[in-house]
XYZ file of C-alpha atoms in Angstrom:
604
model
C 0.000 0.000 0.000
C 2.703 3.072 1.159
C 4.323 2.066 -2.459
C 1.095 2.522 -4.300
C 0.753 5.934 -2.112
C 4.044 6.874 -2.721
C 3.812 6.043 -6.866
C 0.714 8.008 -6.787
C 1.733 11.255 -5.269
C 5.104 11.198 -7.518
C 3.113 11.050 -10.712
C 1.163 14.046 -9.259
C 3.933 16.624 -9.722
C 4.169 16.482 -12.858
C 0.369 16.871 -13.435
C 0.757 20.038 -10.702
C 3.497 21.696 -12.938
C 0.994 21.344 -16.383
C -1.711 23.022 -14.020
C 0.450 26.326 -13.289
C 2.160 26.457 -16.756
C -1.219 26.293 -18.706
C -2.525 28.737 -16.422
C -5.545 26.288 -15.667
C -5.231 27.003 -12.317
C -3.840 29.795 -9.920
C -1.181 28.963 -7.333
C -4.221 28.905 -4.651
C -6.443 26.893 -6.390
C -3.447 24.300 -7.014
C -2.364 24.517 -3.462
C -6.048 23.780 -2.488
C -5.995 20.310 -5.043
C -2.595 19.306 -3.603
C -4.029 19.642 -0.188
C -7.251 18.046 -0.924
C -5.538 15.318 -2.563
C -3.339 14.908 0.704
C -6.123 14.437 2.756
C -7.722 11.538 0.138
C -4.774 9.735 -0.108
C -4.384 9.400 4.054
C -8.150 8.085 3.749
C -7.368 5.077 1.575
C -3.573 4.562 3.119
C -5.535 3.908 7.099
C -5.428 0.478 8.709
C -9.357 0.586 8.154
C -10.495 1.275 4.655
C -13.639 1.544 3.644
C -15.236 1.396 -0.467
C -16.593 5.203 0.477
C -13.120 6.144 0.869
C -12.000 4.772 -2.353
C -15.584 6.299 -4.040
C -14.586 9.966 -2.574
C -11.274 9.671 -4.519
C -12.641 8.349 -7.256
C -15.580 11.000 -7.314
C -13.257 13.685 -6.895
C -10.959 12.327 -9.732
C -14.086 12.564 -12.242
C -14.966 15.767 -10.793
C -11.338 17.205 -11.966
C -11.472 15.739 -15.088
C -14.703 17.294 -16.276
C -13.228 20.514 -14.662
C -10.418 20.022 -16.892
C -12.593 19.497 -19.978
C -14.271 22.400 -19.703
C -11.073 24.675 -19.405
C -9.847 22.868 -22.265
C -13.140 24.307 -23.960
C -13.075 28.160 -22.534
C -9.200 28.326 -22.891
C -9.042 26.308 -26.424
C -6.184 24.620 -25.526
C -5.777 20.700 -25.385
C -4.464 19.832 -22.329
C -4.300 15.458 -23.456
C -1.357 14.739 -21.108
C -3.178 16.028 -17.711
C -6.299 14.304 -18.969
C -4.627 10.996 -19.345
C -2.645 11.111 -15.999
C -6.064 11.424 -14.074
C -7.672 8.618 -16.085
C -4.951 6.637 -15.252
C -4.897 7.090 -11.828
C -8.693 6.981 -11.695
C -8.074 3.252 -13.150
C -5.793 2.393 -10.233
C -7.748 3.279 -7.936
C -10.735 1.208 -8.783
C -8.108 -1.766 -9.764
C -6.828 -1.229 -5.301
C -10.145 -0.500 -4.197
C -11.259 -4.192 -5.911
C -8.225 -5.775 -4.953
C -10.174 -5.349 -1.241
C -13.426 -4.418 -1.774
C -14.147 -7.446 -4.891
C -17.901 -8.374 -3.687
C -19.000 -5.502 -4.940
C -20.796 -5.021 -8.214
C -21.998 -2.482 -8.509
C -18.075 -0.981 -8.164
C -17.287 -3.623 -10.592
C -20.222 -2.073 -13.020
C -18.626 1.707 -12.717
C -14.840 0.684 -13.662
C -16.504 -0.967 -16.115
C -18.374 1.981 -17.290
C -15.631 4.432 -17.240
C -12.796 1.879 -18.978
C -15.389 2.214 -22.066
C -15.062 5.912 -22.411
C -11.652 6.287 -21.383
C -9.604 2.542 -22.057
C -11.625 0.293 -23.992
C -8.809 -2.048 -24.297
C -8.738 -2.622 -20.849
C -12.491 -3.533 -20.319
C -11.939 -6.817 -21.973
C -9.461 -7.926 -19.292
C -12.009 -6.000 -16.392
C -14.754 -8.154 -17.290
C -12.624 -11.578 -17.668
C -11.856 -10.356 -13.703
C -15.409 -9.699 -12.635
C -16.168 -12.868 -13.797
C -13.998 -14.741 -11.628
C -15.914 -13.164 -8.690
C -19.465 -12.745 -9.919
C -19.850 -15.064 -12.491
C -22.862 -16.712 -10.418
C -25.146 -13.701 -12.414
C -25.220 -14.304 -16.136
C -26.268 -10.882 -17.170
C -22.704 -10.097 -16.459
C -21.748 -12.874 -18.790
C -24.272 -11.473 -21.487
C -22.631 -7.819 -20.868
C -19.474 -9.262 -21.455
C -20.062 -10.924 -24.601
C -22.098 -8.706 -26.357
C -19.095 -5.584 -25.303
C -16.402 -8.190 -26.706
C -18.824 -8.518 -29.914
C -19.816 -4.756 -30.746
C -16.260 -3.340 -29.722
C -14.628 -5.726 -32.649
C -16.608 -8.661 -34.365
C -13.109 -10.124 -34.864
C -13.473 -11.241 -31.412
C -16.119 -13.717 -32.276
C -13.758 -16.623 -31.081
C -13.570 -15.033 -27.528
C -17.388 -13.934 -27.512
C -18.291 -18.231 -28.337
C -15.774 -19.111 -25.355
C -17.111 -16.386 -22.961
C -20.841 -17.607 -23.855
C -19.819 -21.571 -23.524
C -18.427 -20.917 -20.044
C -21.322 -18.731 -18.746
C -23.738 -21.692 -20.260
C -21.429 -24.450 -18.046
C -22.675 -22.402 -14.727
C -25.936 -21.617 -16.223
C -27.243 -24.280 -18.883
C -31.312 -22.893 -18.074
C -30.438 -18.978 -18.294
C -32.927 -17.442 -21.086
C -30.595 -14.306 -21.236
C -27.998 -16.116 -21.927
C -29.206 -18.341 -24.123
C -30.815 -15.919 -26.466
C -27.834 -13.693 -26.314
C -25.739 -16.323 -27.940
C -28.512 -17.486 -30.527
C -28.579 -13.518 -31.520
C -25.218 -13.370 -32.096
C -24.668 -16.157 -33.779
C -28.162 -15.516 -36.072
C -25.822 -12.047 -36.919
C -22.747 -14.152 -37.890
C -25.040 -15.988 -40.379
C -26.323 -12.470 -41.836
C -23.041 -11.428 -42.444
C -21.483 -14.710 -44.091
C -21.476 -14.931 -47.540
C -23.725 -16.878 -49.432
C -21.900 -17.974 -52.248
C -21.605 -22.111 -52.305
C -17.796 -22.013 -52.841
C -16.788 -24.557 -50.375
C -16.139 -28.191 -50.889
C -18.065 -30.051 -53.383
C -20.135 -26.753 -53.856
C -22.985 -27.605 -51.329
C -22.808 -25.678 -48.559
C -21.677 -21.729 -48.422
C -20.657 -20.098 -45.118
C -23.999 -19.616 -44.829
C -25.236 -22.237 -44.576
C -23.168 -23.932 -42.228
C -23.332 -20.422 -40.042
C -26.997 -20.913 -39.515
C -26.242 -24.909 -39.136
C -24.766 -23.130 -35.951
C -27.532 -21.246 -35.223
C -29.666 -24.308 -35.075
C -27.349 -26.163 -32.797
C -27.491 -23.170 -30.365
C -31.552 -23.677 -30.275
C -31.285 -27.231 -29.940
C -29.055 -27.302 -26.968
C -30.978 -24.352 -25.170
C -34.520 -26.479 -26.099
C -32.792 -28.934 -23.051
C -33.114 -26.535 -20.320
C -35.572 -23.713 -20.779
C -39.387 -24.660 -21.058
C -40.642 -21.205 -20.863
C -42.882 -20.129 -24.157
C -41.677 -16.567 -23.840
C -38.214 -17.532 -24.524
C -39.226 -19.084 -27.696
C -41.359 -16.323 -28.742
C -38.053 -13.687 -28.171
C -36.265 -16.358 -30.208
C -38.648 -15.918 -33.263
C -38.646 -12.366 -32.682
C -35.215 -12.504 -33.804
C -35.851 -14.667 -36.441
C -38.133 -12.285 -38.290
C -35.319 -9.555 -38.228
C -33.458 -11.885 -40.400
C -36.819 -13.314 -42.596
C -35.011 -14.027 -45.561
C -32.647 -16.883 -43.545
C -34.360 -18.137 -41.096
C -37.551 -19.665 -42.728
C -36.386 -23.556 -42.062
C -35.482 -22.495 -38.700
C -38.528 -20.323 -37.416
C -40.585 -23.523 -38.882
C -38.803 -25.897 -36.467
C -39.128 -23.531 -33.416
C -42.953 -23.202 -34.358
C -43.200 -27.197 -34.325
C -41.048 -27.019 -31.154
C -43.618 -24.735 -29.483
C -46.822 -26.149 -31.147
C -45.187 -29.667 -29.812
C -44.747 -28.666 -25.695
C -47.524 -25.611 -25.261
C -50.342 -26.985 -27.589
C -52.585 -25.659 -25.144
C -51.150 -22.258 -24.065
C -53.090 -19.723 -25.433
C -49.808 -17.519 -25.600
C -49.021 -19.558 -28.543
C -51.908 -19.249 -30.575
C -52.254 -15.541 -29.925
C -48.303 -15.457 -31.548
C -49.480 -17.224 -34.180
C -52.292 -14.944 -35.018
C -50.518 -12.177 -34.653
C -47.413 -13.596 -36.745
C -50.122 -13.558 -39.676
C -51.592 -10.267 -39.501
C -47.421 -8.931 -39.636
C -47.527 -10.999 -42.724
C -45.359 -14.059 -41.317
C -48.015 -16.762 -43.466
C -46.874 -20.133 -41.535
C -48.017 -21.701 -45.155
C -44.540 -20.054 -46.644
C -42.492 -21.350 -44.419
C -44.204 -24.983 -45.166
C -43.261 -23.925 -49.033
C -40.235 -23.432 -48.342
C -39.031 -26.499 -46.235
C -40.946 -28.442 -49.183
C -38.621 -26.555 -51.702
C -35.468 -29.062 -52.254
C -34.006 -27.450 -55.329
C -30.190 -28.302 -55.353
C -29.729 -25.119 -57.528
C -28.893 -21.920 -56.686
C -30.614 -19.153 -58.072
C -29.412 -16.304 -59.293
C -30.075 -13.829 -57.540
C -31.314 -14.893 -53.978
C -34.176 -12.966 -53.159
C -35.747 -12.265 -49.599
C -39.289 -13.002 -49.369
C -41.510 -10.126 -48.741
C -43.551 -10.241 -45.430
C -46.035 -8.025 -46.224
C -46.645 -9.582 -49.868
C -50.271 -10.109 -48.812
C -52.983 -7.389 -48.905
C -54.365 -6.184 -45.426
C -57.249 -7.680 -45.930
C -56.247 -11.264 -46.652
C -53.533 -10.490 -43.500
C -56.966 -9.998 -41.557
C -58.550 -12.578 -42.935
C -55.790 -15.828 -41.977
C -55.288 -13.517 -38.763
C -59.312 -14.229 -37.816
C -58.886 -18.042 -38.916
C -56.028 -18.974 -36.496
C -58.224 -17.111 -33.424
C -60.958 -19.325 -34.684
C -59.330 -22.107 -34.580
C -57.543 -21.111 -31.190
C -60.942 -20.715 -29.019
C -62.258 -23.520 -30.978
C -59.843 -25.730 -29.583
C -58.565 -24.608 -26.210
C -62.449 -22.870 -25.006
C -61.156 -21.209 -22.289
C -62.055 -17.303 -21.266
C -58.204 -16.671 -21.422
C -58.180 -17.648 -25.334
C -61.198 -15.835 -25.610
C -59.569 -12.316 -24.136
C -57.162 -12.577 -26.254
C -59.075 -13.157 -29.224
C -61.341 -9.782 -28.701
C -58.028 -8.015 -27.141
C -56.506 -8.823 -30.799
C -59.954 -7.808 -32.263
C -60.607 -4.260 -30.530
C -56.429 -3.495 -31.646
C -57.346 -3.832 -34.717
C -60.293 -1.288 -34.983
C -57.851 1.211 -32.989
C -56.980 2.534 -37.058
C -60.117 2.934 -39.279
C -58.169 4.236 -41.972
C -58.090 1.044 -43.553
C -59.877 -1.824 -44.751
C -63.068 -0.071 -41.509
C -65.615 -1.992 -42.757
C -63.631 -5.673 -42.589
C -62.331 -4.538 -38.874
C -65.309 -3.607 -37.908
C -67.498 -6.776 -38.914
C -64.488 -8.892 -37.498
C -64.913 -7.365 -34.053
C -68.996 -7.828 -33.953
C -68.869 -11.626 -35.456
C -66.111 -12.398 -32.789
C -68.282 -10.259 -30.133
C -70.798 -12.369 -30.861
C -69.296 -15.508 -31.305
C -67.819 -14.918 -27.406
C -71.223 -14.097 -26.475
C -72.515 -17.663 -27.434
C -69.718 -19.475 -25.689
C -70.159 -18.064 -22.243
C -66.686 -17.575 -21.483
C -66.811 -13.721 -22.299
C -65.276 -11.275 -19.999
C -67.108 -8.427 -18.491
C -65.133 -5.881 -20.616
C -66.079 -7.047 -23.847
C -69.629 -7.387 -22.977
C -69.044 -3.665 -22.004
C -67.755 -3.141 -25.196
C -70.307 -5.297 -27.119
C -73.170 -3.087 -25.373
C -71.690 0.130 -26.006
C -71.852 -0.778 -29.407
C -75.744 -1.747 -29.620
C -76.904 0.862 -27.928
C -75.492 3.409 -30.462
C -77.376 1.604 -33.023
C -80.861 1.952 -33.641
C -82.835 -0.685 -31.475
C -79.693 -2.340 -29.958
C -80.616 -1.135 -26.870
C -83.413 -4.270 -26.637
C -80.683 -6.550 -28.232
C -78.311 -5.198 -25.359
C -80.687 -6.354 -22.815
C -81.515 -9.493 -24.129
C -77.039 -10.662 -24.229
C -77.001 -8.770 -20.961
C -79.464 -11.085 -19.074
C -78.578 -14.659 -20.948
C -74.880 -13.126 -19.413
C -75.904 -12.975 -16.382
C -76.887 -16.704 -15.776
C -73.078 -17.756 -16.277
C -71.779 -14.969 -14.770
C -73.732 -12.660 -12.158
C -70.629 -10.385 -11.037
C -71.707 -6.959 -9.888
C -69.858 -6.321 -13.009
C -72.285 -7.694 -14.959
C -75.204 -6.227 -13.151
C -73.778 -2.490 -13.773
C -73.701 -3.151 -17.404
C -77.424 -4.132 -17.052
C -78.911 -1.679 -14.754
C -76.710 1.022 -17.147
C -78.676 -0.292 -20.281
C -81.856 0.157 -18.288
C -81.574 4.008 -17.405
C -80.274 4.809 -20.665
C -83.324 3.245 -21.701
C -85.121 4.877 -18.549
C -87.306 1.338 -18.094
C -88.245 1.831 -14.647
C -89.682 -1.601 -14.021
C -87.284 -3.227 -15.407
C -84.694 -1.282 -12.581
C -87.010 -2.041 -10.120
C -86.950 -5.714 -11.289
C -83.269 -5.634 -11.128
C -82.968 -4.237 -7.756
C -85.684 -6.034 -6.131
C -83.120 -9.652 -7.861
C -79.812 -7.829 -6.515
C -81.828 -7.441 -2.907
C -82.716 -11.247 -2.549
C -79.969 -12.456 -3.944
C -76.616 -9.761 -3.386
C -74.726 -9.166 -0.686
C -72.736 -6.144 0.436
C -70.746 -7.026 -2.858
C -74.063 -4.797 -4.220
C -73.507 -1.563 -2.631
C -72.226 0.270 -6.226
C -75.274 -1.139 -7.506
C -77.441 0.604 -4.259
C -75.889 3.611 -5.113
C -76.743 3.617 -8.890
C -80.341 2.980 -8.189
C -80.682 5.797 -5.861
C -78.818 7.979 -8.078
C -81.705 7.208 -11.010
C -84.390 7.896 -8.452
C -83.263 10.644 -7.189
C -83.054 12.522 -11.009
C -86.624 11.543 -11.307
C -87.765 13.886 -9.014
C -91.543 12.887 -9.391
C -93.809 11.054 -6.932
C -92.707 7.645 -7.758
C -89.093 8.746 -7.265
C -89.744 9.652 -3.744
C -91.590 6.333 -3.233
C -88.801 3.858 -4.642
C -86.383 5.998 -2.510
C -88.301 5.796 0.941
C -88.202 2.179 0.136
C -84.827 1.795 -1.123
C -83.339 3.928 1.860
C -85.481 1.781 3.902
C -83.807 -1.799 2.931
C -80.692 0.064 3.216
C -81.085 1.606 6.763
C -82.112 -2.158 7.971
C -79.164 -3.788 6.002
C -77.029 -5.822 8.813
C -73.719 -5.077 6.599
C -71.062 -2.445 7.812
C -70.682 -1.438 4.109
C -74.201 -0.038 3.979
C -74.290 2.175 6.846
C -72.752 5.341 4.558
C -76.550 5.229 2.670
C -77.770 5.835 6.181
C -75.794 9.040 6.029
C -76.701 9.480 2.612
C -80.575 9.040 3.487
C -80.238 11.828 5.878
C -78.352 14.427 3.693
C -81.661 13.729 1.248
C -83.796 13.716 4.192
C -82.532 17.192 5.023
C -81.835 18.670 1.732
C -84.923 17.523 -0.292
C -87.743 16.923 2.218
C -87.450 18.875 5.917
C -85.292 18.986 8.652
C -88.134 17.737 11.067
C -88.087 13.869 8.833
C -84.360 13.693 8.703
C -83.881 14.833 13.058
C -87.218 12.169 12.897
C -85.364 9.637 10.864
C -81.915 10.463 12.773
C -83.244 9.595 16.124
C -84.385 5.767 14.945
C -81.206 5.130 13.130
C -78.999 6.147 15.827
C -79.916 3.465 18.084
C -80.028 0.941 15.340
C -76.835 -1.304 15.032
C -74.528 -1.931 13.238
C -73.425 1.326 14.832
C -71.937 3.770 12.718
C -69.463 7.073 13.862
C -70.265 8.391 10.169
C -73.785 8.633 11.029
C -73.430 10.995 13.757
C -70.788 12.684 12.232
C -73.263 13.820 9.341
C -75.723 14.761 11.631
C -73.515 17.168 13.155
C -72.593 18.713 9.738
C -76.134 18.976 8.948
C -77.201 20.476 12.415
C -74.020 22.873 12.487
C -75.615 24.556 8.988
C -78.767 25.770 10.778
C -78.995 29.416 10.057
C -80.015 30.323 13.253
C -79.220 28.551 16.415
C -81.914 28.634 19.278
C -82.202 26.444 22.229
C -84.490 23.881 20.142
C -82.014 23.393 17.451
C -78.919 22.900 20.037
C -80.604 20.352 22.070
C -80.801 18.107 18.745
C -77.313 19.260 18.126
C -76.030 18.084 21.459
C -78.089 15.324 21.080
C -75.414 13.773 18.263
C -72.764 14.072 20.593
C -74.635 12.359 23.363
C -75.434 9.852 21.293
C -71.429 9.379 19.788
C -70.418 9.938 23.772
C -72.814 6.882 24.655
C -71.733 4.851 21.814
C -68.083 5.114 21.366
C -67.072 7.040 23.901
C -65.175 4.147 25.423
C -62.219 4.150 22.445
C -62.615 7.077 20.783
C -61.188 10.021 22.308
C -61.965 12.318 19.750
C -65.491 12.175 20.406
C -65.063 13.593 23.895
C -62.723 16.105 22.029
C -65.317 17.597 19.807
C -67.786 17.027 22.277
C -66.743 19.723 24.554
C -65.237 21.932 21.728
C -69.489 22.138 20.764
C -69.852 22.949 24.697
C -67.112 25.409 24.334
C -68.308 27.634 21.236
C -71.968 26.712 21.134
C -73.310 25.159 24.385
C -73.054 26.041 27.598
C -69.374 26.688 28.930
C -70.409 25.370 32.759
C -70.961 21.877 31.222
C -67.398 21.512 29.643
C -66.169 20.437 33.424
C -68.515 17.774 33.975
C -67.968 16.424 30.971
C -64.327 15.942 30.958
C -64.807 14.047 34.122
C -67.325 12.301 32.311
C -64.689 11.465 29.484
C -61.922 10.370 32.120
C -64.480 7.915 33.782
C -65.649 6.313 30.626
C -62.575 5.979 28.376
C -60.652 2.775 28.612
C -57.174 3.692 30.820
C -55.132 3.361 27.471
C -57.239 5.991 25.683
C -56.965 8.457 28.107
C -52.832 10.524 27.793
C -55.019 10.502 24.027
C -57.912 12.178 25.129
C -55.570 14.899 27.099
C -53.250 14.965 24.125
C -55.796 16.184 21.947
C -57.801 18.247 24.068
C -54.839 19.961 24.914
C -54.067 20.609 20.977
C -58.171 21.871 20.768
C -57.638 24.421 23.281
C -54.233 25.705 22.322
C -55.944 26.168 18.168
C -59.097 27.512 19.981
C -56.488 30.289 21.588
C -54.644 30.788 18.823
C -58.006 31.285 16.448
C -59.085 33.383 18.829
């Protein structure tokens, strides 16, 4: 270590001597770097190093060099020599601070990093070293490869050995797998195709993409995952004219071990409307010719018109929910559909009648998905008399699937359609036969009665509210709130205080409740001793109720007694909140009644 030190600060005069003859910096500011540099280099030479000492230096190192850069700039000078002296040490002190600090990767990933910009001959050799420490990840394998690949594609030798030794240690990776079939598909590209090797049968080529199939075949051991075969054909269409014989095998590979994923037979839709006809590739393997042609020609994807694209698209999804009838195949299918009718600019007419036959078709197979039938509805009822039709899908849906999902799309139909019996029919079903899963459906009815605003309206809400008020579920208790803000609003304050008093003392009890009825009551215009005794009656009744755990009751209790009641009451009652709170409620109580006070003060 004290000759690394000593190395270091003896290549620093030199450096010092370029500052003050360039004029980059003044004799202060130099004196200031020498000092600052002192102090670094006693950080990294104590008994206890740490990796932030060696990141400080390092940092600071950067932190010069971009200074430098910039002088170089405003000064228009090129000051190479000082530039290179800092990268160099900057280099050194990564290669120490990994000689002790090696578990860490992420320092591994800035040397890295910098070496690229300022040594990329020396990243090589960095990589070759992370390895030997972290070559339990294979992304750092992949990194490795693909930098030995794209800094020289002479390398190719290296890049295969790098990729065979990260495969020993990790024969399943996908990453690595597909990193070395990419590469290797890229080899092929660039290989000639002339047949000019022995007995004129194969070209480089060919025997490149022989390669290239080998790769597949030994990865088709260890991974089992259907994405990693869709990335692979991915690939494969990048290099279309090549690769027809091979993206046919991995198709019969995948068709083979996931005949039943819909994944695959989405892919395979999809490959068709791209123009990727699996019937080519079949031409193709068929075509034997020993000649050459010549002039080798790449087959065009997109030979097809749109509309036949469509059209073979449609047939595969057919085919697909045909065979695998499941409401996953099915999503896709109308996913795929609805894409497609994202552009009308084009072939409107075939998009569109593809996207109502499948609609359709999903609708008769009872494995549609809420969403579609959304969709499917939205679409009748902006055509004339689909709004009937869209009633009649809605309720066959609902005997395979009555989600509250399903019932929203119904009761929506039936107040665009303002069919009042019909809600009423469908609220008096959801009441016998919903639970608190209903509630959005509670609301929505109310919601239409309440914009009726006729005599029947009031009826079906007295009723509704009614149920509601009586309901035994937790969930429901905010339409008792909601009952009395109507109550208030739209009929009199006498029938909601009325109403108030019963559901007060009806469980499940709810702090809500009485919270509302506060609200309401504190928006009296005037104030007389009538209206405060129904006032004070909410906090009685939140005192009586929950006054055992919930201190902020007794808090707002007496800040009513304190502003609007009567003042010689607030002492009682904070007796009365000490004796009834549970012990371990009560430093809260003070806590906060202490905080009322001191805002009441401060207000004041």
């Amino acid at each position: 270590m004290g000759e690394f030190i000593a190395e270091m600060q003896e290549r620093l005069l030199p450096e010092y001597e370029q500052m003050k003859n360039y004029n980059v910096f003044t004799a202060d500011q130099v004196r200031e770097i020498v000092t600052r540099r002192e102090r670094l280099f006693l950080k990294i030479n104590k008994s206890h190093q740490t990796i932030s000492d060696y990141l400080e230096f390092i940092l600071y190192e950067k932190q010069m060099s971009q200074t430098i850069t910039e002088k170089e700039k405003k000064m228009h000078v090129k000051l190479t020599g000082l530039k290179a002296s800092i990268a160099t040490r900057i280099m050194r002190l990564y290669r120490e601070a990994l000689s002790k600090f090696n578990h860490d990767r992420r320092l591994w990933s800035n040397w890295i990093k910098f070496s690229k910009k300022s040594n990329p001959v020396e990243v090589a050799g960095i990589y070759e070293k992370m390895l030997l420490y972290h070559g339990d990840f294979p992304d750092f394998w992949v990194d490795a490869a693909l930098w030995l690949y794209e800094h020289n594609r002479l390398n190719i030798d290296r890049v295969k050995d790098i990729l065979l030794r990260g495969l020993q240690r990790h024969p399943d990776s996908e990453v690595l797998n597909k990193c070395f079939f990419d590469i290797m598909l890229k080899e092929a590209s660039l290989a000639s195709d002339e047949r000019n090797l022995a007995e004129n049968t194969l070209s480089e080529q060919d025997i490149k993409l022989e390669r290239v199939e080998a790769v597949y075949r030994n990865s088709m051991a260890n991974i089992t995952h259907l994405d990693y075969f869709v990335k692979l054909l991915e690939s494969c269409e990048d290099h279309q004219e090549l690769t027809g014989k091979l993206q046919r095998m991995i198709i019969d590979d995948m068709q083979e071990k996931f005949p039943r994923e819909p994944g695959l037979w989405d892919l395979l839709a999809q490959r068709e409307l791209r123009g990727f006809h699996l019937g080519d590739l079949e031409e193709e393997e068929l075509d034997t010719s020993d000649e050459e042609p010549a002039n080798k020609k790449p087959r065009s994807v997109n030979a097809r018109s749109l509309k036949r694209r469509i059209q073979l698209c449609v047939t595969v999804y057919k085919s697909a929910v045909e065979e695998l009838q499941t409401p996953e195949m099915w999503n896709l299918y109308l996913d795929a559909m609805l894409a497609l009718n994202s552009d009308a600019n084009t072939e409107r007419i075939l998009k569109q009648q593809c996207l109502a036959d499948a609609l359709q078709a999903g609708h008769r197979s009872q494995l549609m998905g809420v969403k579609h039938y959304a969709t499917l509805r939205k679409m009748l009822c902006t055509a004339p008399g689909g709004r009937e039709a869209a009633v009649t899908i809605l309720t066959e849906a609902l005997k395979a699937d009555s989600s509250v999902e399903m019932h929203e799309l119904l009761l929506a139909t039936h107040i665009q359609s303002d069919s009042e019996p019909l809600i009423y029919e469908l609220f008096n079903k959801i009441h016998k036969n919903m639970g608190r899963e209903a509630l959005p459906l509670w609301r929505s009815v109310i919601l239409y009665y309440r914009t009726r605003q006729d005599s029947l309206g009031v009826r079906r809400l007295d009723e509704i509210y009614g149920l509601a008020c009586k309901s035994a579920w937790p969930e429901f208790a905010e339409l008792r709130s909601d009952y009395l803000r109507y109550l208030w609003q739209e009929r009199s304050v006498e029938e909601a205080r009325k109403e108030y008093a019963k559901l007060a003392i009806l469980p499940p009890m709810s702090l809500a409740l009485h919270r509302q009825m506060v609200q309401l009551e504190s928006s009296v215009a005037v104030h007389d001793q009538a209206s405060l005794k129904y006032w004070r009656m909410c906090y009685d009744f939140m005192a009586c109720y929950f006054g055992k755990t919930e201190p902020r009751v007794w808090v707002e209790y007496l800040a009513f007694e304190r502003d609007h009641g009567e003042t010689k009451n607030i002492s009682l009652l904070a007796q009365r909140a000490l004796t009834t709170l549970e012990p371990q409620y009560v430093a809260a109580f003070e806590a906060e009644r202490t905080l009322s006070y001191v805002g009441a003060a401060i207000v004041g």
